[in-house]
Short mmCIF file of C-alpha atoms in Angstrom, two decimals:
data_model
loop_
_atom_site.label_atom_id
_atom_site.label_comp_id
_atom_site.label_asym_id
_atom_site.label_seq_id
_atom_site.Cartn_x
_atom_site.Cartn_y
_atom_site.Cartn_z
CA MET W 651 26.12 -4.11 2.57
CA ILE W 652 23.61 -2.03 4.58
CA ALA W 653 23.58 0.69 1.91
CA ARG W 654 22.91 -1.90 -0.81
CA ARG W 655 20.02 -3.38 1.19
CA LEU W 656 18.62 0.07 1.84
CA LEU W 657 18.76 0.93 -1.87
CA TRP W 658 16.88 -2.28 -2.69
CA THR W 659 14.30 -1.79 0.09
CA LEU W 660 13.36 1.85 -0.66
CA PRO W 661 11.78 1.16 -4.12
CA VAL W 662 9.86 -1.79 -2.69
CA LEU W 663 8.49 0.41 0.12
CA ALA W 664 7.60 3.15 -2.36
CA VAL W 665 5.62 0.70 -4.52
CA ALA W 666 3.91 -0.75 -1.45
CA ALA W 667 2.94 2.74 -0.27
CA CYS W 668 1.32 3.55 -3.63
CA SER W 669 -0.72 0.37 -3.62
CA GLY W 670 -2.44 0.80 -0.27
CA PRO W 671 -5.70 -0.81 0.72
CA GLY W 672 -8.52 0.10 -1.66
CA SER W 673 -6.24 1.63 -4.28
CA SER W 674 -7.37 -0.91 -6.88
CA LEU W 675 -11.08 -0.09 -6.44
CA PRO W 676 -12.86 1.74 -9.27
CA PRO W 677 -13.48 5.44 -8.60
CA LEU W 678 -16.90 6.47 -7.35
CA PRO W 679 -18.92 7.70 -10.36
CA ASP W 680 -20.07 11.30 -10.34
CA THR W 681 -23.64 11.51 -9.15
CA THR W 682 -25.92 14.05 -10.68
CA THR W 683 -28.44 15.71 -8.46
CA SER W 684 -31.58 13.83 -9.30
CA ALA W 685 -34.71 13.14 -7.33
CA TYR W 686 -34.17 10.90 -4.33
CA ARG W 687 -35.20 7.27 -4.85
CA LEU W 688 -36.87 5.63 -1.87
CA GLY W 689 -35.66 2.39 -0.35
CA PRO W 690 -36.26 0.01 2.56
CA GLU W 691 -36.18 1.66 6.01
CA ASP W 692 -37.13 5.13 4.73
CA GLN W 693 -39.83 6.66 6.95
CA LEU W 694 -42.53 8.54 5.01
CA ARG W 695 -45.37 10.88 5.85
CA VAL W 696 -48.34 10.29 3.55
CA THR W 697 -50.95 13.05 3.63
CA VAL W 698 -54.33 12.41 1.99
CA PHE W 699 -56.12 15.73 1.72
CA ASN W 700 -59.68 15.85 3.07
CA ASP W 701 -59.29 12.49 4.85
CA PRO W 702 -57.15 12.54 8.00
CA ARG W 703 -57.98 8.85 8.60
CA LEU W 704 -55.72 7.85 5.70
CA THR W 705 -52.94 10.27 6.66
CA GLY W 706 -50.02 8.88 8.64
CA ASP W 707 -46.39 7.86 8.91
CA PHE W 708 -45.28 4.71 7.12
CA ARG W 709 -42.00 2.81 6.80
CA VAL W 710 -40.87 1.33 3.50
CA SER W 711 -40.72 -2.42 4.17
CA ASP W 712 -37.89 -4.77 3.22
CA ALA W 713 -40.05 -5.76 0.24
CA GLY W 714 -40.04 -2.10 -0.87
CA THR W 715 -43.71 -1.39 -0.20
CA ILE W 716 -45.78 0.73 2.16
CA ALA W 717 -49.07 -0.59 3.54
CA LEU W 718 -51.83 2.02 3.59
CA PRO W 719 -55.23 1.56 5.22
CA LEU W 720 -57.99 0.81 2.68
CA VAL W 721 -55.51 1.14 -0.18
CA GLY W 722 -53.24 -1.81 0.55
CA SER W 723 -49.59 -2.21 -0.42
CA VAL W 724 -48.04 0.30 -2.78
CA GLN W 725 -44.58 -0.12 -4.30
CA ALA W 726 -42.28 2.63 -2.99
CA SER W 727 -38.71 1.34 -3.33
CA GLY W 728 -36.92 2.72 -6.37
CA ARG W 729 -39.51 5.46 -6.87
CA THR W 730 -39.43 9.17 -6.11
CA THR W 731 -41.92 10.69 -3.68
CA THR W 732 -43.84 12.16 -6.64
CA GLU W 733 -44.10 8.74 -8.28
CA VAL W 734 -45.40 7.24 -5.02
CA GLU W 735 -47.99 10.04 -4.73
CA ARG W 736 -49.27 9.24 -8.23
CA ALA W 737 -49.32 5.47 -7.49
CA ILE W 738 -51.38 6.02 -4.31
CA GLU W 739 -53.79 8.32 -6.14
CA HIS W 740 -54.14 5.70 -8.89
CA GLU W 741 -54.92 2.96 -6.34
CA MET W 742 -57.51 5.18 -4.64
CA ARG W 743 -59.27 5.81 -7.95
CA GLN W 744 -59.11 2.08 -8.82
CA LYS W 745 -60.71 1.12 -5.50
CA GLY W 746 -63.33 3.85 -5.75
CA LEU W 747 -62.23 5.62 -2.57
CA PHE W 748 -62.01 9.07 -4.17
CA ARG W 749 -62.89 10.54 -7.56
CA ASP W 750 -60.04 13.03 -7.56
CA PRO W 751 -57.63 12.17 -4.71
CA SER W 752 -54.81 14.48 -3.71
CA VAL W 753 -51.88 12.86 -1.94
CA SER W 754 -48.59 14.24 -0.66
CA VAL W 755 -45.58 12.11 0.31
CA GLN W 756 -42.52 13.41 2.12
CA VAL W 757 -39.48 11.70 3.62
CA LEU W 758 -39.36 12.01 7.41
CA THR W 759 -36.17 10.02 7.97
CA TYR W 760 -33.83 8.51 5.43
CA ARG W 761 -32.41 5.00 5.68
CA PRO W 762 -29.16 4.99 7.65
CA ILE W 763 -25.57 4.96 6.50
CA PHE W 764 -22.88 2.75 7.99
CA VAL W 765 -19.28 3.61 8.81
CA LEU W 766 -16.78 0.75 9.21
CA GLY W 767 -13.06 0.34 9.73
CA MET W 768 -10.61 2.80 11.25
CA ALA W 769 -13.12 5.34 12.59
CA GLU W 770 -13.17 6.01 16.33
CA LYS W 771 -16.77 4.80 16.78
CA PRO W 772 -17.88 2.86 13.70
CA GLY W 773 -21.55 1.97 13.40
CA GLN W 774 -24.93 2.94 11.96
CA PHE W 775 -25.83 6.63 11.69
CA PRO W 776 -28.77 8.67 10.36
CA TYR W 777 -28.31 10.11 6.89
CA GLN W 778 -28.63 13.84 6.30
CA PRO W 779 -28.93 15.37 2.80
CA GLY W 780 -25.62 16.81 1.58
CA MET W 781 -23.55 14.44 3.72
CA THR W 782 -20.01 13.74 2.47
CA ALA W 783 -17.69 10.83 3.28
CA LEU W 784 -15.74 13.13 5.60
CA THR W 785 -18.93 14.19 7.40
CA ALA W 786 -19.90 10.53 7.85
CA VAL W 787 -16.50 9.75 9.37
CA ALA W 788 -16.77 12.82 11.61
CA ILE W 789 -20.15 11.60 12.93
CA ALA W 790 -18.44 8.26 13.66
CA GLY W 791 -15.92 10.03 15.91
CA GLY W 792 -13.36 10.88 13.25
CA PHE W 793 -10.38 8.96 11.91
CA ASN W 794 -8.42 6.94 14.42
CA TYR W 795 -4.62 7.10 14.52
CA ARG W 796 -4.20 4.14 12.10
CA ALA W 797 -6.57 5.41 9.41
CA ILE W 798 -5.80 6.35 5.83
CA ARG W 799 -7.21 9.87 5.69
CA ASP W 800 -7.03 10.66 1.95
CA TYR W 801 -9.76 8.34 0.67
CA VAL W 802 -12.37 5.80 1.77
CA SER W 803 -14.41 3.12 0.10
CA ILE W 804 -18.13 3.52 -0.45
CA THR W 805 -20.24 0.44 -1.05
CA ARG W 806 -23.46 1.39 -2.82
CA VAL W 807 -26.32 -0.69 -4.19
CA GLY W 808 -26.42 -0.25 -7.95
CA PRO W 809 -29.46 -0.02 -10.22
CA ASP W 810 -29.40 -3.80 -10.63
CA GLY W 811 -29.77 -4.27 -6.86
CA ARG W 812 -26.23 -5.54 -6.33
CA PRO W 813 -23.70 -3.77 -4.06
CA VAL W 814 -20.61 -2.29 -5.71
CA GLU W 815 -17.55 -1.01 -3.82
CA TYR W 816 -15.83 2.18 -5.03
CA ARG W 817 -12.84 4.25 -3.99
CA ALA W 818 -14.01 7.73 -3.02
CA PRO W 819 -12.36 11.01 -2.00
CA ARG W 820 -13.25 12.59 1.33
CA GLU W 821 -15.56 15.12 -0.35
CA ALA W 822 -17.66 12.47 -2.16
CA LEU W 823 -21.37 12.72 -1.49
CA VAL W 824 -22.84 9.84 0.50
CA GLN W 825 -26.30 8.45 -0.25
CA PRO W 826 -28.72 6.76 2.14
CA GLY W 827 -27.86 3.10 2.63
CA ASP W 828 -24.17 3.56 1.73
CA VAL W 829 -21.43 1.77 3.65
CA VAL W 830 -18.33 3.93 4.19
CA THR W 831 -15.15 1.99 5.00
CA VAL W 832 -12.06 3.72 6.41
CA PHE W 833 -8.89 1.80 5.53
CA GLU W 834 -5.99 1.03 7.85
CA ARG W 835 -2.49 2.35 7.09
CA ARG W 836 0.19 -0.27 6.61
CA PHE W 837 2.94 1.78 8.23
#
């Protein structure tokens, strides 16, 4: 009787082990190395050559803009730093501030990433270029004893502005604003 029950239980446990939390999520698409797109909470340094009064540090607002003195609001979210430079120069020409403005934009701090679930100290952490899912978990104190260590989920805002959750290997590259979730083992 016990042997029969054991034979029936083992296949059920094997199927349950293969279908762990997050196993039904779509795989994280490969990301090509393209220019970084700005988003809310990014901190920028805008340098206007030959006018230190217009030079300064600015945060991309929740609306996706930066507010510059004399220039006004300039759309930054979804653009590269080069595109924002050109937009600021265009606005300066439009407003008659400079004939041939020269602007430089650089990212001082990226928007944060978030680590949730079975990490030792989940929370919000600063993003660093080249960060992987494993690095993000390590910054959050590492996996706790109940964590699934082979994969995580990464929730990323897509081009349409809606968040999408993916299954990702430990070596997957994280992007600013991503939410990394570490799953809990069932057994």
